[in-house]
PDB file of C-alpha atoms in Angstrom:
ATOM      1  CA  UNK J   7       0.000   0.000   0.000  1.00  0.00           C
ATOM      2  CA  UNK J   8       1.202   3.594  -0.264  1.00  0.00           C
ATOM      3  CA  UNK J   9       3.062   4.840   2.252  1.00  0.00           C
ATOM      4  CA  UNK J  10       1.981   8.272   4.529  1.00  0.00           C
ATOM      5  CA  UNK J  11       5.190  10.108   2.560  1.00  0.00           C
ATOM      6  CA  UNK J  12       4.060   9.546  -1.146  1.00  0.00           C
ATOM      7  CA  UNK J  13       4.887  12.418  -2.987  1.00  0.00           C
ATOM      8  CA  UNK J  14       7.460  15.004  -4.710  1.00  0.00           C
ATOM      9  CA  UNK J  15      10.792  15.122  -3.226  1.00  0.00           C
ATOM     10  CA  UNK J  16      12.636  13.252  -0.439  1.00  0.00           C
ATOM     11  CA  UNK J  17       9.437  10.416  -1.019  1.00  0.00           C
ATOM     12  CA  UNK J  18       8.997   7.044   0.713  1.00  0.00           C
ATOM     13  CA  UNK J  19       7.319   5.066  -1.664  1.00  0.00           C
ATOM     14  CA  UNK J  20       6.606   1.418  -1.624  1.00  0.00           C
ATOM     15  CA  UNK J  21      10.088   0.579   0.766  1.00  0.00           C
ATOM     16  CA  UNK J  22      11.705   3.307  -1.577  1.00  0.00           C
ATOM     17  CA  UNK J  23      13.495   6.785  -0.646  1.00  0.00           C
ATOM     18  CA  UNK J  24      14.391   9.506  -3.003  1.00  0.00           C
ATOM     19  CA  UNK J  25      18.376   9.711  -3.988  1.00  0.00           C
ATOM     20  CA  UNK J  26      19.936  12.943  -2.577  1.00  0.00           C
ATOM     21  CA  UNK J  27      19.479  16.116  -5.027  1.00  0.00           C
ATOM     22  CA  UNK J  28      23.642  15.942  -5.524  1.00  0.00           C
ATOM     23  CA  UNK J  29      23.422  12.538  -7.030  1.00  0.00           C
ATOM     24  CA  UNK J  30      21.326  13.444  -9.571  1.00  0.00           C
ATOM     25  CA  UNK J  31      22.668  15.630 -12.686  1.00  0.00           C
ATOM     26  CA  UNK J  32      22.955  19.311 -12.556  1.00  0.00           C
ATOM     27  CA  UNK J  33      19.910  21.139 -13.593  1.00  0.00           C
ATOM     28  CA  UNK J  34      18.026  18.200 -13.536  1.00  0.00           C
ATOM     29  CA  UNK J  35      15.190  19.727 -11.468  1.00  0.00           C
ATOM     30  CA  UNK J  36      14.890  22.802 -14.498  1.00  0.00           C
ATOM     31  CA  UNK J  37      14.731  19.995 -16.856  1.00  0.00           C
ATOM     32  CA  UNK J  38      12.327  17.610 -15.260  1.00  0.00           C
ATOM     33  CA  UNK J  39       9.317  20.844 -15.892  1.00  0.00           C
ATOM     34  CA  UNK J  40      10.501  20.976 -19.682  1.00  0.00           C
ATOM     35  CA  UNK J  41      10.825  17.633 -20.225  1.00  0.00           C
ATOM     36  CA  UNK J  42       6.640  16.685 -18.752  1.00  0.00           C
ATOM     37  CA  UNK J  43       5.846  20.071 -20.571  1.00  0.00           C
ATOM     38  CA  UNK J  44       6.686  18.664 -23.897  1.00  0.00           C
ATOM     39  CA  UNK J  45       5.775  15.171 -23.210  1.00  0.00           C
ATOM     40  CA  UNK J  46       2.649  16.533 -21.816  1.00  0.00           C
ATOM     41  CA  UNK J  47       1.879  18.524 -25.811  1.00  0.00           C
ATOM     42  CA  UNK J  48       3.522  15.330 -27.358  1.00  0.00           C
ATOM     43  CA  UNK J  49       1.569  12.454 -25.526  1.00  0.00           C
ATOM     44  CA  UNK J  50      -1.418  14.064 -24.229  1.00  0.00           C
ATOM     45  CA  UNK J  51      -3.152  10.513 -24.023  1.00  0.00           C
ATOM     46  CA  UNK J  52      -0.585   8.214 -22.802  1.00  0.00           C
ATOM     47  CA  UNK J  53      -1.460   4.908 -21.540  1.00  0.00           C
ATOM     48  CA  UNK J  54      -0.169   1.723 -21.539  1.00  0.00           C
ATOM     49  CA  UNK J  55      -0.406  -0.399 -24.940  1.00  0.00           C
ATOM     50  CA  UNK J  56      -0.846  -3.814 -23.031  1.00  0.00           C
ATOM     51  CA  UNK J  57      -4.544  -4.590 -23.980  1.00  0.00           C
ATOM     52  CA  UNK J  58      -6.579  -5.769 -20.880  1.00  0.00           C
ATOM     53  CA  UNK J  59     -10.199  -6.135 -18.742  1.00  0.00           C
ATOM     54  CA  UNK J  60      -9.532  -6.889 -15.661  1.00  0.00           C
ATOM     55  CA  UNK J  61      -6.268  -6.536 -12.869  1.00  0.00           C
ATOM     56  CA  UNK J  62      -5.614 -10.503 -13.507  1.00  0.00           C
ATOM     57  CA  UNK J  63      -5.460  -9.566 -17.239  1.00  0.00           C
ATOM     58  CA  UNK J  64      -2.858  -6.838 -16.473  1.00  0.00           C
ATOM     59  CA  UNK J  65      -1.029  -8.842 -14.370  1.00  0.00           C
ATOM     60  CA  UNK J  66      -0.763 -11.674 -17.042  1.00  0.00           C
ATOM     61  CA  UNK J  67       0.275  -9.370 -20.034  1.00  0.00           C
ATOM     62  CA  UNK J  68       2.761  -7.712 -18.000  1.00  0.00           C
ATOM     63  CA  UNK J  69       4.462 -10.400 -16.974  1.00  0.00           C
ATOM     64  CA  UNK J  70       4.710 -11.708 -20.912  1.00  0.00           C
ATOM     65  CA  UNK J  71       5.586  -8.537 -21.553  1.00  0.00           C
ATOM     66  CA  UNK J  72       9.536  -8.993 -19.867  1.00  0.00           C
ATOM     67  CA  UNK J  73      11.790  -9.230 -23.002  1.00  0.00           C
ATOM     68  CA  UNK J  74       9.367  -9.276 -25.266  1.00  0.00           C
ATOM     69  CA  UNK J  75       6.748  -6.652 -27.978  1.00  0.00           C
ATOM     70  CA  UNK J  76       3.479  -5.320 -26.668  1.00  0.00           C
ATOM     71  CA  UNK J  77       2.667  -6.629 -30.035  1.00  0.00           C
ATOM     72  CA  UNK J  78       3.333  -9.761 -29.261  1.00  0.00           C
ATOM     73  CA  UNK J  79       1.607  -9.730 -25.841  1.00  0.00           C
ATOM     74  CA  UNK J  80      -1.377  -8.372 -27.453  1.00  0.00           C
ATOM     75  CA  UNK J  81      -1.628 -11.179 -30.452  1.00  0.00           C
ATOM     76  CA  UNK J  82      -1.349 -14.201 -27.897  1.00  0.00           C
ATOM     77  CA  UNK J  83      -3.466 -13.190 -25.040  1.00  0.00           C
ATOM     78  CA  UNK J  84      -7.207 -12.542 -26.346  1.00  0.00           C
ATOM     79  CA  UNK J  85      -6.940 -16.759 -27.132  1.00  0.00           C
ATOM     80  CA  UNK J  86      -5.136 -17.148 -23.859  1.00  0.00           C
ATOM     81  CA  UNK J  87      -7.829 -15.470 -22.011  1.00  0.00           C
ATOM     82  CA  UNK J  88     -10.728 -16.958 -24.003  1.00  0.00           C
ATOM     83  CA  UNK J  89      -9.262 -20.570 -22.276  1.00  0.00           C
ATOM     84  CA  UNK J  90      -8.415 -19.112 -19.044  1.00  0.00           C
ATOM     85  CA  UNK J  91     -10.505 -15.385 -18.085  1.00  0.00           C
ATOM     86  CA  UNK J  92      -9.445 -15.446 -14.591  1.00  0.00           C
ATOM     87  CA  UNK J  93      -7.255 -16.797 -11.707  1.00  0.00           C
ATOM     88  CA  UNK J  94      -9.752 -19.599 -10.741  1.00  0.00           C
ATOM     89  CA  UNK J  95      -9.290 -20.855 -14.266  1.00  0.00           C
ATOM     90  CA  UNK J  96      -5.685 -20.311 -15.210  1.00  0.00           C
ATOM     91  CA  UNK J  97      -4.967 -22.254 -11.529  1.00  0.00           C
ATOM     92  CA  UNK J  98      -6.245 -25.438 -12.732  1.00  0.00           C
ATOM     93  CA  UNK J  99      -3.692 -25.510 -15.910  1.00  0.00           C
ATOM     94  CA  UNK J 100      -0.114 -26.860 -15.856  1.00  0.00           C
ATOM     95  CA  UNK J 101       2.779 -25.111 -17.757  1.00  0.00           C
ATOM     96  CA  UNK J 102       2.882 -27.366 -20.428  1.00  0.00           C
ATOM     97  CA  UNK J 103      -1.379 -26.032 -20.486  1.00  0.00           C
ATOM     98  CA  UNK J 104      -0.087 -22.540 -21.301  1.00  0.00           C
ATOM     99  CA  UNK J 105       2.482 -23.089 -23.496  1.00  0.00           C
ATOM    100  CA  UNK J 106       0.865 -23.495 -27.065  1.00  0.00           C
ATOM    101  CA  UNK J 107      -1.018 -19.932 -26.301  1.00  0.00           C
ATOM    102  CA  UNK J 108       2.107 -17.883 -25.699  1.00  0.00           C
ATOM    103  CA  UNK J 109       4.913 -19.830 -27.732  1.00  0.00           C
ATOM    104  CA  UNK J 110       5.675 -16.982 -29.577  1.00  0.00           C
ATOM    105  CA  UNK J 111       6.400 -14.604 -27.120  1.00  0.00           C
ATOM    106  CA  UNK J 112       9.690 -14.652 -25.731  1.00  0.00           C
ATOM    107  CA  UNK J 113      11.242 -17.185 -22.916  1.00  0.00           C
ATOM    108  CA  UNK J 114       7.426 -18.372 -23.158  1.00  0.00           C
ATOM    109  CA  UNK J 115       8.813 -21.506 -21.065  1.00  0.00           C
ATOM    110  CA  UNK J 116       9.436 -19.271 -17.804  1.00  0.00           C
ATOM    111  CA  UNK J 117       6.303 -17.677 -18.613  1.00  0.00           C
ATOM    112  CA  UNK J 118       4.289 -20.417 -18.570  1.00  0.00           C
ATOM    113  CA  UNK J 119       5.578 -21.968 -15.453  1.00  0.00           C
ATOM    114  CA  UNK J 120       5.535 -18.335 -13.509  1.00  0.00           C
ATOM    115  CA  UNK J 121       1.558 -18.041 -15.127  1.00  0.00           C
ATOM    116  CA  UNK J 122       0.821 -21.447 -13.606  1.00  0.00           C
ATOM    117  CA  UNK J 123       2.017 -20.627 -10.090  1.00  0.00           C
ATOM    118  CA  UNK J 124       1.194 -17.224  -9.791  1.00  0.00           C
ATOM    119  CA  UNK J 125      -2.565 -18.264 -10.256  1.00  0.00           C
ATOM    120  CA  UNK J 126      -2.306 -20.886  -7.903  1.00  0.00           C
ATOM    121  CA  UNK J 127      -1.210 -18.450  -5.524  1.00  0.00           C
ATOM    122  CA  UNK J 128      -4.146 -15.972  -6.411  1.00  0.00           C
ATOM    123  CA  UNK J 129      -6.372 -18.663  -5.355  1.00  0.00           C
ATOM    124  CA  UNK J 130      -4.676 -19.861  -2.512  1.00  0.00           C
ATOM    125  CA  UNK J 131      -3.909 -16.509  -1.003  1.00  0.00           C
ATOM    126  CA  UNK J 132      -6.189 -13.822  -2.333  1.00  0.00           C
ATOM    127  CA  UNK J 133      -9.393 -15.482  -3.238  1.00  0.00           C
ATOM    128  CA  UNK J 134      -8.152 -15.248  -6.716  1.00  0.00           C
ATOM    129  CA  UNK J 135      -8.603 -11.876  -7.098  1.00  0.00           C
ATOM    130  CA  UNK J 136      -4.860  -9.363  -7.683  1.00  0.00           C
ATOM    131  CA  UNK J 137      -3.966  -7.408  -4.427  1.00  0.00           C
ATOM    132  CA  UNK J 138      -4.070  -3.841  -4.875  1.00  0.00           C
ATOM    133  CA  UNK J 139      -0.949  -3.998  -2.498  1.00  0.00           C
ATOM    134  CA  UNK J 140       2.393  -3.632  -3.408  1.00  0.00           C
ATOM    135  CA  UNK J 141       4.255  -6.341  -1.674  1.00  0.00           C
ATOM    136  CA  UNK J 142       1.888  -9.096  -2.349  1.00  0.00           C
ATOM    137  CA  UNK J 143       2.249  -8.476  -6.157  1.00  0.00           C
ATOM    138  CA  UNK J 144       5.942  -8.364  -5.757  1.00  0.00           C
ATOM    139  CA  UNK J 145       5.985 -11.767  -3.795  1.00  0.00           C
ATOM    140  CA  UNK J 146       4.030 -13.519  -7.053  1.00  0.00           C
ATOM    141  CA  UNK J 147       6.005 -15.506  -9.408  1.00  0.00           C
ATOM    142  CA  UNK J 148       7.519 -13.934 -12.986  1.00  0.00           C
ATOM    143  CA  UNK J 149       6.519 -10.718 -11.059  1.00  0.00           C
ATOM    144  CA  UNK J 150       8.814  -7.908  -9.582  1.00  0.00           C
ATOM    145  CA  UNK J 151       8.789  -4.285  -8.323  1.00  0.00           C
ATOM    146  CA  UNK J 152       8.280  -3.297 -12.524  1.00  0.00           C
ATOM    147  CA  UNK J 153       5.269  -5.668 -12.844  1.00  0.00           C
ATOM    148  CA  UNK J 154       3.557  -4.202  -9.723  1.00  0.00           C
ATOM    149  CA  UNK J 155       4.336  -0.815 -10.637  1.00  0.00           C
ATOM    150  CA  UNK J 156       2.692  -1.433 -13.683  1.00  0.00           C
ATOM    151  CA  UNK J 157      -0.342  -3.058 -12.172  1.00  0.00           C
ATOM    152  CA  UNK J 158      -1.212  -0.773  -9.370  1.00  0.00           C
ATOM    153  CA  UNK J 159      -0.728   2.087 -11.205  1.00  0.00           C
ATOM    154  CA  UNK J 160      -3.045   1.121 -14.581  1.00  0.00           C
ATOM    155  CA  UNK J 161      -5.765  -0.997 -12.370  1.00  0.00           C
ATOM    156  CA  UNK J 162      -5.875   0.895  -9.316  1.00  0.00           C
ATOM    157  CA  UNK J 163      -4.711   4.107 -10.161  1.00  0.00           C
ATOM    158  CA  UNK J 164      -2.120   4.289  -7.386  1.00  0.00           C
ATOM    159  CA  UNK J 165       0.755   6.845  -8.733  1.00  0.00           C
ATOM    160  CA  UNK J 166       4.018   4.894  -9.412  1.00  0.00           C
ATOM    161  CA  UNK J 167       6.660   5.051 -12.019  1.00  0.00           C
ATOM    162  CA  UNK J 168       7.750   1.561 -13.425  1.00  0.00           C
ATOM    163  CA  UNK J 169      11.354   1.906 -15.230  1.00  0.00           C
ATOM    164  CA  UNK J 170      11.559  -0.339 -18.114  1.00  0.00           C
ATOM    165  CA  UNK J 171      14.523  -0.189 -20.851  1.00  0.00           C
ATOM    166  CA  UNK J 172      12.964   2.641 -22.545  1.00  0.00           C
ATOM    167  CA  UNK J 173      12.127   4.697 -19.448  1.00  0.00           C
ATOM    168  CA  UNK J 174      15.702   3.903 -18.157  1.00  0.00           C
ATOM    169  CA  UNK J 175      17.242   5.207 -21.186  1.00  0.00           C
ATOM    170  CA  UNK J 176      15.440   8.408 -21.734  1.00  0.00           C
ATOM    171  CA  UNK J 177      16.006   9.445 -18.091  1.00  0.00           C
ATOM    172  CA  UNK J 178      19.589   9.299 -18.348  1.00  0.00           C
ATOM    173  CA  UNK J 179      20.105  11.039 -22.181  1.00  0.00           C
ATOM    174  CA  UNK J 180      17.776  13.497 -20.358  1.00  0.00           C
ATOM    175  CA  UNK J 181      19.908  14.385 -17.936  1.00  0.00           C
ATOM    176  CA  UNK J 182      17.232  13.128 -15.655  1.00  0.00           C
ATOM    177  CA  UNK J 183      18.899  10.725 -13.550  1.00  0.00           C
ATOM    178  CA  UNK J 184      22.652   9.217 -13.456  1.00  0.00           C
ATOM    179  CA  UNK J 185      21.520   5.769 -12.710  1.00  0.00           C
ATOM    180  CA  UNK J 186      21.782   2.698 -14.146  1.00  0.00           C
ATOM    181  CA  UNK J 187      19.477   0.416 -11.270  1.00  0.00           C
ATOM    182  CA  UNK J 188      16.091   0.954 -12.382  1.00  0.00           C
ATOM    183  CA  UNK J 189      15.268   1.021  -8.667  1.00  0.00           C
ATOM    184  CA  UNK J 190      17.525   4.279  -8.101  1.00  0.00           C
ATOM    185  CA  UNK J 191      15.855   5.673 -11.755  1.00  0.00           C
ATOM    186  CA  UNK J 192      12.686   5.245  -9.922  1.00  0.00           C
ATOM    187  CA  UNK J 193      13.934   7.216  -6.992  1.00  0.00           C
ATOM    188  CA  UNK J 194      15.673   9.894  -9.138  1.00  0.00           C
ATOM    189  CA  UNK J 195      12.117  10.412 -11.066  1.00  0.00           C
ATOM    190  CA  UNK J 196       9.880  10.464  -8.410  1.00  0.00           C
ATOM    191  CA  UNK J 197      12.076  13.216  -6.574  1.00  0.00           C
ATOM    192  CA  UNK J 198      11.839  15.203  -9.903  1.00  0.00           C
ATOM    193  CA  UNK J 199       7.828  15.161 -10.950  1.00  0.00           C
ATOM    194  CA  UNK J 200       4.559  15.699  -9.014  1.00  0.00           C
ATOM    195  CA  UNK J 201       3.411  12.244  -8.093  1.00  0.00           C
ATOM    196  CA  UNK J 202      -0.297  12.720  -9.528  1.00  0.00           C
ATOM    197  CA  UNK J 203       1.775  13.237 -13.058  1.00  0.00           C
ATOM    198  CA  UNK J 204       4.193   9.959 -12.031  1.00  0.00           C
ATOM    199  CA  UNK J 205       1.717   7.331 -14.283  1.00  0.00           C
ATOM    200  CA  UNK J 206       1.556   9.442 -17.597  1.00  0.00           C
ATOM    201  CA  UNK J 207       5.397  10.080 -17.472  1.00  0.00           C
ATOM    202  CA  UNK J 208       5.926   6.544 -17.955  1.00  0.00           C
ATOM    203  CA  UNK J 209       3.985   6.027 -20.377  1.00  0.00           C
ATOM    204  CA  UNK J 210       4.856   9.133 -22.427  1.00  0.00           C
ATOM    205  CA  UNK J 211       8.507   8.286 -22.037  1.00  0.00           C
ATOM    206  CA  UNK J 212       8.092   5.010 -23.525  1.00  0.00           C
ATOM    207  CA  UNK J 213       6.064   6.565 -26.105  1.00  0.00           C
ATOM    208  CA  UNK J 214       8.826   8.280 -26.707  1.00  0.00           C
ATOM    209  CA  UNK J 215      11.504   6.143 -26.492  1.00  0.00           C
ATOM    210  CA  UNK J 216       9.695   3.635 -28.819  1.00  0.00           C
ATOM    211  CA  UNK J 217       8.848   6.812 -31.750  1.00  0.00           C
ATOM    212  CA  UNK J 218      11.962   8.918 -31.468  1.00  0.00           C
ATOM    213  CA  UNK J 219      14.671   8.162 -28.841  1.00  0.00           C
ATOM    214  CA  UNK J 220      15.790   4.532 -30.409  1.00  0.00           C
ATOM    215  CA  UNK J 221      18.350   2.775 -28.549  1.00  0.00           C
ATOM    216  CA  UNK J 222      20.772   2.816 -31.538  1.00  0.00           C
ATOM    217  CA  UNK J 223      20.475   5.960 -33.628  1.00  0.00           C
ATOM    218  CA  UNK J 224      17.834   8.259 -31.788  1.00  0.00           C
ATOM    219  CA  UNK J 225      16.243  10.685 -33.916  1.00  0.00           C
ATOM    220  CA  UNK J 226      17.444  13.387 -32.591  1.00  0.00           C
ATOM    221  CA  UNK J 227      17.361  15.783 -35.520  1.00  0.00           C
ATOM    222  CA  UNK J 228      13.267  14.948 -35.356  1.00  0.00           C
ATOM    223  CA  UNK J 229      13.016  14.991 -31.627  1.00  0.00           C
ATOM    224  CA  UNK J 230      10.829  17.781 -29.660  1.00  0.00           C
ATOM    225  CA  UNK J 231      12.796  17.907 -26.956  1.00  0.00           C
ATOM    226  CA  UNK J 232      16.045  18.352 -28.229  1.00  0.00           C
ATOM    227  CA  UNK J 233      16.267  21.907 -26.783  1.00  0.00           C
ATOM    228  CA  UNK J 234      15.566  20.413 -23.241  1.00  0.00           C
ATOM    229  CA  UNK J 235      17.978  17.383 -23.987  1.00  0.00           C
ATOM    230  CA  UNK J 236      21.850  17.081 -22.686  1.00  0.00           C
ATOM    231  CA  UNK J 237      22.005  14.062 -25.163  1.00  0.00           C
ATOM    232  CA  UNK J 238      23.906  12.321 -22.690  1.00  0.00           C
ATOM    233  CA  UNK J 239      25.388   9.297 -24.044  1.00  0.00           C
ATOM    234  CA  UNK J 240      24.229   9.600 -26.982  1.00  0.00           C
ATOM    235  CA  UNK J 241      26.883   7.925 -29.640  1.00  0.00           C
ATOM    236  CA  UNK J 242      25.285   7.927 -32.812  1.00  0.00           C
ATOM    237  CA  UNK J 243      22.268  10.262 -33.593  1.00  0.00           C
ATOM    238  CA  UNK J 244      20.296  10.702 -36.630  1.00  0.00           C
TER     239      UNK J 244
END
């Protein structure tokens, strides 16, 4: 659950404190208010591109998601939940069950075994139905402090940043944040924006990340917030 602290600056949040301002890099805080500004005009309707009903849908897709395409989330699960539309269901099913729905998604194996047990333990524990708490989503198999992010924030509304690759990235070519742990990105990010904004800044700078700031050869010649943007560590722009 949230703690009594969450908000902007120096924030307890889900067992997590804020990095001292003099880690982070200089000007950061100037930046942070350009950077949402534009994001904010770029992204106006940012939300998350996993397609889902219910928290147990969530859940699932976001745990396929690790290493692997929205896309490919998206394709597998509408069959995936047609066969198994909740906890209850999915509990009864083995790995080997799950596997022909989500072959094509990455390290589907895993996947499939982590599915299995984390419904079992929906049942078992929570009368099937996903905790709107953030250590009991943590403690579920194939799940992690990314996952629950995810989950509280999009089915419960609770404001939380989760730090994927793309969210990782951005924030330190931003200037945002010096970190590589996504746990102390988290920290660095929170400190920086107004938690009621935390939500739509991940999404946006996925958004982003997936459209304009590429890994390997960022459009940076096409990017809106060049003028905000240190480019740090950027190699190879285009």
């Amino acid at each position: 659950m949230l703690g009594d602290d969450a908000g902007r600056g120096g924030c307890t949040l889900w067992g997590v404190t804020s990095l001292p301002a003099a880690e982070r890099p200089a000007g950061a805080g100037d930046r942070a208010a350009q950077v949402l500004a534009h994001l904010e005009r770029l992204y106006p309707d940012a939300r998350t591109e996993l397609d889902f009903r219910t928290p147990f849908e969530l859940l699932v897709a976001t745990v396929l998601s690790a290493q692997a395409t929205d896309v490919s989330v998206n394709a597998a699960t509408p069959t995936l939940f047609e066969r198994y539309p909740d906890a209850q269901a999915m509990s009864q099913a083995t790995p080997e069950d799950l596997e022909p729905y989500i072959r094509r998604i990455g390290l589907y194996r895993n996947k499939a075994r982590h599915l299995a047990a984390l419904a079992r333990l929906l049942v078992e524990r929570h009368g099937g139905e996903v905790p709107n708490d953030f250590e009991a989503v943590v403690a579920l198999p194939g799940a992690g402090r990314k996952t629950a992010n995810v989950v509280l924030s999009n089915a419960y509304g609770f404001p939380a940043i989760a730090v994927d690759t793309h969210v990782g990235r951005l924030s330190r070519r931003l200037g945002l944040s010096a970190q590589t742990n996504p746990d102390k990105v988290e920290r660095d990010l929170q400190a920086l924006f107004p938690n009621e904004r935390w939500v739509f800044l991940h999404h946006a700078l996925i958004l982003h990340g997936r459209r304009v700031c590429f890994a390997r050869r960022p459009r940076c010649s096409a990017c809106e917030l060049l003028a905000c943007c240190p480019q740090i560590g950027v190699t190879d722009a285009a």
